[in-house]
Amino acid sequence: MQLSADKAPLNVDQEVDLLEYLHAILRAKYRILILSVLVAGAVFGYSKTVDSKYRSTAVMAVNISQGVAGTRPGQYRGSDVVGILEYSLMVDEPYENEQSRLLARLTSNGFIELFIEENDLFKYIFREQWNEANQSWIEGFVPSMQIAVMVFRGEILSAEVDGQSGLLPISMTTVDPQLSARLANAYFERFNRYTRDRRLAELAQQRDILNQRLDATSNIEMQRSIYRMLETQLAEEIILNAKSDYPLEPIQTAQPALFKSAPNRKMWTIVAFMATAMLSVLFVIGRIVFKKLTAALGDYGQPKLEPALTGNSEVAEDSPQDQLVDQEQMSAKKESTKREVALHIDELDEWLD
């Protein structure tokens, strides 16, 4: 026995009948529609259980000098305090990546931990574990600062420099619009104080070292050099204490949001409806393809006998009349499918109208 070589395996040469797929989709159109509506309704209902979020944004300008003054030859301005006030807040020459360093400190763990503690944000971040009536945590719960910082940075805080304008929007997202605005304004104000206090502490430490060196040396030139450095540091300290908008200058303070920023319930519902409809159509088409593939595998698993090369076996071939009947039946089936598809399209047009 030999397999027939006249027919390609698995019907790979079979033409794709698009009308068959369209007919199957139109037959299942009401089921697809009902399923899509049910899924979209379920997603919309679920979105109602999600807390509404409100975002408030404060727009900042980054005040950073770019190498205007210092104690190097040609940069020294310590003898002219007015010149320092006109050109630069910081006397020391800044780093080339000073803005990146500033943004890194703005979202650093150290500053976020300080901000969370000062604003008592543990109760908000872990509000599901906080008993408001008893003003205490539920039994056995201990708030974690590490988790609080992660939640604050990932879900509440947003700070990134705008590439076009160069401004720095600082946004806070919470369930309370008033709280969002208050936190956004408090964040940049506290960061300015944090940066100034940090720099003033460095200046105080440097001044102590310079005073010690001044007392220990008797060289006139060395004393003059130390006095120049003390003068520039004193000028910087005066400016730091006198200026409140360093390093972040508020261009626009945050205001309570009038509308929620999340969740977008309409978008969720539309996406759920369209995704369900598309998946349903793919399922209908895949079901037909699977049936055809299964039938092809069944036919392929049943070999047909070939006539012997020498012998009296009769070849089982269809007569011309049988082939003509098969063609007529196939044509009639296609015409019937076309009529059914046209009928479904008319019904769909009437339903849409």
mmCIF file of C-alpha atoms in Angstrom:
data_model
loop_
_atom_site.group_PDB
_atom_site.id
_atom_site.type_symbol
_atom_site.label_atom_id
_atom_site.label_comp_id
_atom_site.label_asym_id
_atom_site.label_seq_id
_atom_site.Cartn_x
_atom_site.Cartn_y
_atom_site.Cartn_z
ATOM 1 C CA MET A 1 0.000 0.000 0.000
ATOM 2 C CA GLN A 2 1.184 3.522 -0.792
ATOM 3 C CA LEU A 3 -0.085 6.957 0.133
ATOM 4 C CA SER A 4 -1.668 8.908 -2.642
ATOM 5 C CA ALA A 5 0.599 11.592 -4.049
ATOM 6 C CA ASP A 6 -2.193 13.384 -5.897
ATOM 7 C CA LYS A 7 -3.450 15.234 -2.813
ATOM 8 C CA ALA A 8 -1.207 17.533 -0.749
ATOM 9 C CA PRO A 9 -1.027 16.650 2.960
ATOM 10 C CA LEU A 10 -3.153 18.641 5.432
ATOM 11 C CA ASN A 11 -4.960 20.436 2.596
ATOM 12 C CA VAL A 12 -2.192 23.018 2.246
ATOM 13 C CA ASP A 13 -3.336 23.800 -1.284
ATOM 14 C CA GLN A 14 -6.921 24.479 -0.224
ATOM 15 C CA GLU A 15 -8.228 27.971 -0.968
ATOM 16 C CA VAL A 16 -9.309 30.178 1.922
ATOM 17 C CA ASP A 17 -13.023 30.906 1.794
ATOM 18 C CA LEU A 18 -13.421 34.327 3.425
ATOM 19 C CA LEU A 19 -17.180 34.158 3.099
ATOM 20 C CA GLU A 20 -17.209 31.180 5.421
ATOM 21 C CA TYR A 21 -15.390 33.158 8.117
ATOM 22 C CA LEU A 22 -17.595 36.198 7.586
ATOM 23 C CA HIS A 23 -20.686 34.028 7.764
ATOM 24 C CA ALA A 24 -19.526 32.510 11.070
ATOM 25 C CA ILE A 25 -18.789 35.956 12.532
ATOM 26 C CA LEU A 26 -22.185 37.310 11.501
ATOM 27 C CA ARG A 27 -23.928 34.272 12.960
ATOM 28 C CA ALA A 28 -22.227 34.942 16.299
ATOM 29 C CA LYS A 29 -22.599 38.730 16.204
ATOM 30 C CA TYR A 30 -25.235 38.912 18.948
ATOM 31 C CA ARG A 31 -23.277 36.627 21.248
ATOM 32 C CA ILE A 32 -20.137 38.686 20.631
ATOM 33 C CA LEU A 33 -22.044 41.892 21.320
ATOM 34 C CA ILE A 34 -23.619 40.591 24.532
ATOM 35 C CA LEU A 35 -20.301 39.228 25.801
ATOM 36 C CA SER A 36 -18.516 42.509 25.034
ATOM 37 C CA VAL A 37 -21.181 44.527 26.838
ATOM 38 C CA LEU A 38 -21.024 42.241 29.874
ATOM 39 C CA VAL A 39 -17.233 42.428 30.108
ATOM 40 C CA ALA A 40 -17.241 46.206 29.622
ATOM 41 C CA GLY A 41 -19.885 46.538 32.330
ATOM 42 C CA ALA A 42 -17.854 44.368 34.688
ATOM 43 C CA VAL A 43 -14.737 46.471 34.080
ATOM 44 C CA PHE A 44 -16.704 49.673 34.648
ATOM 45 C CA GLY A 45 -18.104 48.256 37.880
ATOM 46 C CA TYR A 46 -14.619 47.288 39.020
ATOM 47 C CA SER A 47 -13.340 50.797 38.245
ATOM 48 C CA LYS A 48 -15.951 52.150 40.656
ATOM 49 C CA THR A 49 -14.226 50.259 43.467
ATOM 50 C CA VAL A 50 -10.880 51.974 42.699
ATOM 51 C CA ASP A 51 -10.241 55.206 44.594
ATOM 52 C CA SER A 52 -10.270 58.375 42.511
ATOM 53 C CA LYS A 53 -6.869 60.081 42.364
ATOM 54 C CA TYR A 54 -6.241 63.823 42.128
ATOM 55 C CA ARG A 55 -2.987 65.343 40.891
ATOM 56 C CA SER A 56 -1.662 68.800 41.707
ATOM 57 C CA THR A 57 1.468 70.213 40.091
ATOM 58 C CA ALA A 58 3.856 72.984 41.102
ATOM 59 C CA VAL A 59 6.114 74.304 38.321
ATOM 60 C CA MET A 60 9.685 75.145 39.344
ATOM 61 C CA ALA A 61 12.658 76.856 37.714
ATOM 62 C CA VAL A 62 16.040 75.451 38.700
ATOM 63 C CA ASN A 63 18.371 78.211 39.926
ATOM 64 C CA ILE A 64 21.889 76.895 39.404
ATOM 65 C CA SER A 65 24.921 79.013 38.576
ATOM 66 C CA GLN A 66 27.228 77.804 35.855
ATOM 67 C CA GLY A 67 30.777 78.744 36.852
ATOM 68 C CA VAL A 68 30.362 82.460 37.585
ATOM 69 C CA ALA A 69 32.520 82.917 40.655
ATOM 70 C CA GLY A 70 35.033 81.218 42.880
ATOM 71 C CA THR A 71 38.429 81.591 44.485
ATOM 72 C CA ARG A 72 40.421 80.719 41.383
ATOM 73 C CA PRO A 73 42.492 83.431 39.655
ATOM 74 C CA GLY A 74 40.215 85.434 37.394
ATOM 75 C CA GLN A 75 37.065 84.184 39.181
ATOM 76 C CA TYR A 76 37.547 85.759 42.586
ATOM 77 C CA ARG A 77 34.760 88.159 43.532
ATOM 78 C CA GLY A 78 35.030 88.099 47.279
ATOM 79 C CA SER A 79 36.016 91.761 47.500
ATOM 80 C CA ASP A 80 32.913 92.777 45.564
ATOM 81 C CA VAL A 81 29.842 91.403 47.320
ATOM 82 C CA VAL A 82 27.544 93.333 44.976
ATOM 83 C CA GLY A 83 29.128 91.507 42.047
ATOM 84 C CA ILE A 84 28.377 88.167 43.673
ATOM 85 C CA LEU A 85 24.758 89.159 44.245
ATOM 86 C CA GLU A 86 24.432 90.155 40.589
ATOM 87 C CA TYR A 87 26.066 87.113 39.047
ATOM 88 C CA SER A 88 25.553 84.143 41.229
ATOM 89 C CA LEU A 89 23.985 82.751 44.323
ATOM 90 C CA MET A 90 26.758 80.221 44.840
ATOM 91 C CA VAL A 91 30.325 81.452 45.043
ATOM 92 C CA ASP A 92 31.879 78.065 44.381
ATOM 93 C CA GLU A 93 32.009 76.890 40.801
ATOM 94 C CA PRO A 94 29.230 74.315 40.241
ATOM 95 C CA TYR A 95 29.691 70.913 38.699
ATOM 96 C CA GLU A 96 28.824 70.347 35.054
ATOM 97 C CA ASN A 97 26.114 67.873 36.071
ATOM 98 C CA GLU A 98 24.835 70.050 38.901
ATOM 99 C CA GLN A 99 21.233 69.827 37.679
ATOM 100 C CA SER A 100 21.336 66.033 37.604
ATOM 101 C CA ARG A 101 22.824 65.991 41.091
ATOM 102 C CA LEU A 102 20.080 68.319 42.286
ATOM 103 C CA LEU A 103 17.309 66.119 40.856
ATOM 104 C CA ALA A 104 18.914 63.048 42.400
ATOM 105 C CA ARG A 105 18.820 64.724 45.827
ATOM 106 C CA LEU A 106 15.219 65.815 45.190
ATOM 107 C CA THR A 107 14.081 62.184 44.916
ATOM 108 C CA SER A 108 16.678 60.662 47.226
ATOM 109 C CA ASN A 109 15.715 58.279 50.011
ATOM 110 C CA GLY A 110 17.140 60.594 52.654
ATOM 111 C CA PHE A 111 14.996 63.581 51.730
ATOM 112 C CA ILE A 112 11.862 61.507 51.115
ATOM 113 C CA GLU A 113 12.219 59.874 54.536
ATOM 114 C CA LEU A 114 12.553 63.324 56.114
ATOM 115 C CA PHE A 115 9.485 64.598 54.248
ATOM 116 C CA ILE A 116 7.377 61.565 55.202
ATOM 117 C CA GLU A 117 8.247 61.914 58.881
ATOM 118 C CA GLU A 118 7.644 65.662 59.053
ATOM 119 C CA ASN A 119 4.272 65.454 57.254
ATOM 120 C CA ASP A 120 3.114 62.287 59.049
ATOM 121 C CA LEU A 121 2.423 60.461 55.777
ATOM 122 C CA PHE A 122 2.546 56.987 57.277
ATOM 123 C CA LYS A 123 -1.180 57.252 58.027
ATOM 124 C CA TYR A 124 -1.946 58.035 54.387
ATOM 125 C CA ILE A 125 0.436 55.564 52.765
ATOM 126 C CA PHE A 126 -0.733 52.720 55.025
ATOM 127 C CA ARG A 127 -4.302 54.012 55.417
ATOM 128 C CA GLU A 128 -5.784 50.530 55.048
ATOM 129 C CA GLN A 129 -3.925 49.455 58.207
ATOM 130 C CA TRP A 130 -4.759 52.628 60.153
ATOM 131 C CA ASN A 131 -7.707 52.629 62.556
ATOM 132 C CA GLU A 132 -9.041 56.169 62.433
ATOM 133 C CA ALA A 133 -11.478 55.638 65.288
ATOM 134 C CA ASN A 134 -8.848 54.427 67.741
ATOM 135 C CA GLN A 135 -6.028 56.494 66.208
ATOM 136 C CA SER A 136 -3.773 53.452 66.141
ATOM 137 C CA TRP A 137 -2.454 50.795 63.793
ATOM 138 C CA ILE A 138 -4.274 47.512 63.489
ATOM 139 C CA GLU A 139 -2.914 44.820 65.749
ATOM 140 C CA GLY A 140 0.431 43.453 64.664
ATOM 141 C CA PHE A 141 1.134 46.036 61.939
ATOM 142 C CA VAL A 142 4.417 47.957 61.981
ATOM 143 C CA PRO A 143 4.894 50.601 59.238
ATOM 144 C CA SER A 144 8.050 50.200 57.183
ATOM 145 C CA MET A 145 9.963 53.281 56.089
ATOM 146 C CA GLN A 146 11.483 51.403 53.155
ATOM 147 C CA ILE A 147 8.053 50.440 51.801
ATOM 148 C CA ALA A 148 6.729 53.940 52.497
ATOM 149 C CA VAL A 149 9.546 55.513 50.451
ATOM 150 C CA MET A 150 8.908 53.070 47.604
ATOM 151 C CA VAL A 151 5.160 53.833 47.568
ATOM 152 C CA PHE A 152 5.747 57.584 47.845
ATOM 153 C CA ARG A 153 8.211 57.635 44.951
ATOM 154 C CA GLY A 154 6.169 55.291 42.753
ATOM 155 C CA GLU A 155 2.555 56.360 43.381
ATOM 156 C CA ILE A 156 2.571 59.867 44.877
ATOM 157 C CA LEU A 157 5.612 61.853 43.709
ATOM 158 C CA SER A 158 6.419 62.789 40.116
ATOM 159 C CA ALA A 159 9.359 65.114 39.346
ATOM 160 C CA GLU A 160 11.091 65.292 35.980
ATOM 161 C CA VAL A 161 12.590 68.193 34.028
ATOM 162 C CA ASP A 162 10.693 69.221 30.896
ATOM 163 C CA GLY A 163 13.075 68.782 27.973
ATOM 164 C CA GLN A 164 11.577 71.680 25.974
ATOM 165 C CA SER A 165 11.118 74.393 28.595
ATOM 166 C CA GLY A 166 13.750 73.278 31.099
ATOM 167 C CA LEU A 167 11.251 73.752 33.933
ATOM 168 C CA LEU A 168 10.710 71.218 36.696
ATOM 169 C CA PRO A 169 7.091 70.166 37.408
ATOM 170 C CA ILE A 170 6.641 68.600 40.850
ATOM 171 C CA SER A 171 3.373 66.643 41.030
ATOM 172 C CA MET A 172 1.641 64.902 43.906
ATOM 173 C CA THR A 173 -1.167 62.379 43.382
ATOM 174 C CA THR A 174 -3.451 61.406 46.277
ATOM 175 C CA VAL A 175 -7.107 60.640 46.927
ATOM 176 C CA ASP A 176 -7.658 64.171 48.311
ATOM 177 C CA PRO A 177 -7.189 67.218 46.030
ATOM 178 C CA GLN A 178 -6.421 69.492 48.978
ATOM 179 C CA LEU A 179 -3.764 67.100 50.252
ATOM 180 C CA SER A 180 -2.170 66.842 46.804
ATOM 181 C CA ALA A 181 -1.815 70.618 46.505
ATOM 182 C CA ARG A 182 -0.488 70.986 50.047
ATOM 183 C CA LEU A 183 2.121 68.263 49.583
ATOM 184 C CA ALA A 184 3.307 69.634 46.220
ATOM 185 C CA ASN A 185 3.875 73.106 47.668
ATOM 186 C CA ALA A 186 5.420 71.784 50.861
ATOM 187 C CA TYR A 187 7.792 69.517 48.955
ATOM 188 C CA PHE A 188 9.728 72.191 47.066
ATOM 189 C CA GLU A 189 9.714 74.563 50.072
ATOM 190 C CA ARG A 190 11.161 71.865 52.310
ATOM 191 C CA PHE A 191 13.708 70.905 49.664
ATOM 192 C CA ASN A 192 14.933 74.510 49.461
ATOM 193 C CA ARG A 193 15.419 74.579 53.220
ATOM 194 C CA TYR A 194 17.023 71.140 53.101
ATOM 195 C CA THR A 195 19.531 72.263 50.449
ATOM 196 C CA ARG A 196 20.336 75.537 52.231
ATOM 197 C CA ASP A 197 20.801 73.840 55.594
ATOM 198 C CA ARG A 198 23.037 71.246 54.008
ATOM 199 C CA ARG A 199 25.196 73.885 52.328
ATOM 200 C CA LEU A 200 25.327 76.090 55.440
ATOM 201 C CA ALA A 201 26.537 73.124 57.463
ATOM 202 C CA GLU A 202 29.298 72.547 54.909
ATOM 203 C CA LEU A 203 30.287 76.222 55.033
ATOM 204 C CA ALA A 204 30.411 76.182 58.820
ATOM 205 C CA GLN A 205 32.657 73.143 58.774
ATOM 206 C CA GLN A 206 34.955 74.715 56.181
ATOM 207 C CA ARG A 207 35.079 77.989 58.128
ATOM 208 C CA ASP A 208 36.159 76.165 61.272
ATOM 209 C CA ILE A 209 38.969 74.475 59.350
ATOM 210 C CA LEU A 210 40.089 77.797 57.818
ATOM 211 C CA ASN A 211 40.065 79.540 61.210
ATOM 212 C CA GLN A 212 42.192 76.762 62.636
ATOM 213 C CA ARG A 213 44.675 77.120 59.776
ATOM 214 C CA LEU A 214 44.651 80.890 60.196
ATOM 215 C CA ASP A 215 45.593 80.597 63.863
ATOM 216 C CA ALA A 216 48.291 78.058 63.094
ATOM 217 C CA THR A 217 50.110 80.006 60.345
ATOM 218 C CA SER A 218 52.197 83.164 60.517
ATOM 219 C CA ASN A 219 52.830 83.496 56.784
ATOM 220 C CA ILE A 220 51.347 86.732 55.485
ATOM 221 C CA GLU A 221 50.549 85.403 52.006
ATOM 222 C CA MET A 222 48.895 82.326 53.468
ATOM 223 C CA GLN A 223 46.840 84.486 55.822
ATOM 224 C CA ARG A 224 45.709 86.662 52.914
ATOM 225 C CA SER A 225 44.671 83.577 50.967
ATOM 226 C CA ILE A 226 42.713 82.251 53.939
ATOM 227 C CA TYR A 227 41.034 85.643 54.451
ATOM 228 C CA ARG A 228 39.954 85.676 50.791
ATOM 229 C CA MET A 229 38.413 82.216 51.157
ATOM 230 C CA LEU A 230 36.677 83.251 54.385
ATOM 231 C CA GLU A 231 35.351 86.343 52.656
ATOM 232 C CA THR A 232 33.877 84.394 49.750
ATOM 233 C CA GLN A 233 32.308 81.866 52.115
ATOM 234 C CA LEU A 234 30.818 84.654 54.221
ATOM 235 C CA ALA A 235 29.308 86.212 51.091
ATOM 236 C CA GLU A 236 27.821 82.874 50.099
ATOM 237 C CA GLU A 237 26.391 82.349 53.571
ATOM 238 C CA ILE A 238 24.762 85.781 53.531
ATOM 239 C CA ILE A 239 23.145 85.119 50.169
ATOM 240 C CA LEU A 240 21.919 81.675 51.226
ATOM 241 C CA ASN A 241 20.200 83.125 54.286
ATOM 242 C CA ALA A 242 18.712 86.015 52.321
ATOM 243 C CA LYS A 243 17.306 84.074 49.372
ATOM 244 C CA SER A 244 14.369 81.698 49.814
ATOM 245 C CA ASP A 245 13.947 80.482 46.220
ATOM 246 C CA TYR A 246 17.183 78.543 45.997
ATOM 247 C CA PRO A 247 17.650 76.143 44.329
ATOM 248 C CA LEU A 248 14.007 75.881 43.183
ATOM 249 C CA GLU A 249 12.160 79.033 42.198
ATOM 250 C CA PRO A 250 8.365 78.640 42.086
ATOM 251 C CA ILE A 251 6.910 79.698 38.749
ATOM 252 C CA GLN A 252 3.438 78.404 39.564
ATOM 253 C CA THR A 253 2.352 76.963 42.880
ATOM 254 C CA ALA A 254 0.102 73.916 43.065
ATOM 255 C CA GLN A 255 -3.674 74.341 43.257
ATOM 256 C CA PRO A 256 -6.286 71.748 44.285
ATOM 257 C CA ALA A 257 -7.416 69.721 41.282
ATOM 258 C CA LEU A 258 -11.008 70.177 40.149
ATOM 259 C CA PHE A 259 -11.213 66.836 38.351
ATOM 260 C CA LYS A 260 -9.761 63.435 39.052
ATOM 261 C CA SER A 261 -6.711 62.288 37.130
ATOM 262 C CA ALA A 262 -7.316 58.549 37.573
ATOM 263 C CA PRO A 263 -8.845 56.109 36.977
ATOM 264 C CA ASN A 264 -10.103 56.873 33.473
ATOM 265 C CA ARG A 265 -13.266 54.792 33.734
ATOM 266 C CA LYS A 266 -14.528 55.637 30.237
ATOM 267 C CA MET A 267 -11.246 54.577 28.672
ATOM 268 C CA TRP A 268 -11.211 51.360 30.686
ATOM 269 C CA THR A 269 -14.749 50.536 29.517
ATOM 270 C CA ILE A 270 -14.072 51.296 25.842
ATOM 271 C CA VAL A 271 -10.843 49.295 25.810
ATOM 272 C CA ALA A 272 -12.543 46.350 27.534
ATOM 273 C CA PHE A 273 -15.417 46.384 25.009
ATOM 274 C CA MET A 274 -13.135 46.539 21.962
ATOM 275 C CA ALA A 275 -10.682 43.963 23.313
ATOM 276 C CA THR A 276 -13.486 41.509 24.092
ATOM 277 C CA ALA A 277 -15.020 41.957 20.643
ATOM 278 C CA MET A 278 -11.689 41.412 18.893
ATOM 279 C CA LEU A 279 -10.843 38.351 20.973
ATOM 280 C CA SER A 280 -14.306 36.923 20.298
ATOM 281 C CA VAL A 281 -13.867 37.352 16.547
ATOM 282 C CA LEU A 282 -10.462 35.694 16.719
ATOM 283 C CA PHE A 283 -11.995 32.860 18.719
ATOM 284 C CA VAL A 284 -14.692 32.289 16.079
ATOM 285 C CA ILE A 285 -12.135 32.262 13.264
ATOM 286 C CA GLY A 286 -9.763 30.073 15.242
ATOM 287 C CA ARG A 287 -12.551 27.606 15.929
ATOM 288 C CA ILE A 288 -13.179 27.177 12.203
ATOM 289 C CA VAL A 289 -9.473 26.823 11.463
ATOM 290 C CA PHE A 290 -9.148 24.258 14.232
ATOM 291 C CA LYS A 291 -12.022 22.209 12.829
ATOM 292 C CA LYS A 292 -10.490 22.262 9.361
ATOM 293 C CA LEU A 293 -7.103 21.292 10.710
ATOM 294 C CA THR A 294 -8.604 18.438 12.717
ATOM 295 C CA ALA A 295 -10.473 17.152 9.669
ATOM 296 C CA ALA A 296 -7.331 17.407 7.542
ATOM 297 C CA LEU A 297 -5.335 15.469 10.105
ATOM 298 C CA GLY A 298 -8.032 12.787 10.124
ATOM 299 C CA ASP A 299 -7.948 12.478 6.333
ATOM 300 C CA TYR A 300 -4.171 12.420 6.348
ATOM 301 C CA GLY A 301 -4.152 9.586 8.862
ATOM 302 C CA GLN A 302 -6.197 7.325 6.546
ATOM 303 C CA PRO A 303 -4.021 6.323 3.534
ATOM 304 C CA LYS A 304 -5.623 5.543 0.227
ATOM 305 C CA LEU A 305 -4.716 2.535 -1.912
ATOM 306 C CA GLU A 306 -2.929 3.221 -5.163
ATOM 307 C CA PRO A 307 -3.530 0.993 -8.162
ATOM 308 C CA ALA A 308 -0.786 -1.527 -8.774
ATOM 309 C CA LEU A 309 1.597 -0.814 -11.613
ATOM 310 C CA THR A 310 0.862 -4.208 -13.094
ATOM 311 C CA GLY A 311 -2.366 -5.913 -12.370
ATOM 312 C CA ASN A 312 -6.043 -5.911 -12.975
ATOM 313 C CA SER A 313 -7.041 -3.570 -10.142
ATOM 314 C CA GLU A 314 -9.513 -0.958 -11.175
ATOM 315 C CA VAL A 315 -8.824 2.660 -10.456
ATOM 316 C CA ALA A 316 -11.534 4.263 -8.381
ATOM 317 C CA GLU A 317 -12.105 7.487 -10.212
ATOM 318 C CA ASP A 318 -15.116 9.741 -10.335
ATOM 319 C CA SER A 319 -16.976 9.787 -13.590
ATOM 320 C CA PRO A 320 -17.437 13.130 -15.404
ATOM 321 C CA GLN A 321 -21.099 13.104 -14.370
ATOM 322 C CA ASP A 322 -20.141 12.751 -10.685
ATOM 323 C CA GLN A 323 -17.580 15.539 -10.960
ATOM 324 C CA LEU A 324 -20.181 17.784 -12.578
ATOM 325 C CA VAL A 325 -22.637 17.042 -9.760
ATOM 326 C CA ASP A 326 -19.979 17.855 -7.156
ATOM 327 C CA GLN A 327 -19.206 21.160 -8.841
ATOM 328 C CA GLU A 328 -22.890 22.066 -8.986
ATOM 329 C CA GLN A 329 -23.319 21.213 -5.313
ATOM 330 C CA MET A 330 -20.271 23.318 -4.408
ATOM 331 C CA SER A 331 -21.566 26.258 -6.446
ATOM 332 C CA ALA A 332 -24.991 25.949 -4.853
ATOM 333 C CA LYS A 333 -23.397 25.887 -1.393
ATOM 334 C CA LYS A 334 -21.390 29.032 -2.143
ATOM 335 C CA GLU A 335 -24.471 30.810 -3.492
ATOM 336 C CA SER A 336 -26.396 29.841 -0.362
ATOM 337 C CA THR A 337 -23.585 31.145 1.844
ATOM 338 C CA LYS A 338 -23.507 34.432 -0.089
ATOM 339 C CA ARG A 339 -27.263 34.869 0.362
ATOM 340 C CA GLU A 340 -27.009 34.179 4.093
ATOM 341 C CA VAL A 341 -24.125 36.653 4.455
ATOM 342 C CA ALA A 342 -26.073 39.312 2.545
ATOM 343 C CA LEU A 343 -29.089 38.658 4.774
ATOM 344 C CA HIS A 344 -26.960 39.038 7.907
ATOM 345 C CA ILE A 345 -25.459 42.265 6.582
ATOM 346 C CA ASP A 346 -28.941 43.667 5.894
ATOM 347 C CA GLU A 347 -30.027 42.733 9.419
ATOM 348 C CA LEU A 348 -26.896 44.376 10.839
ATOM 349 C CA ASP A 349 -27.548 47.565 8.845
ATOM 350 C CA GLU A 350 -31.146 47.685 10.087
ATOM 351 C CA TRP A 351 -29.962 47.131 13.686
ATOM 352 C CA LEU A 352 -27.381 49.928 13.382
ATOM 353 C CA ASP A 353 -29.949 52.282 11.841
#
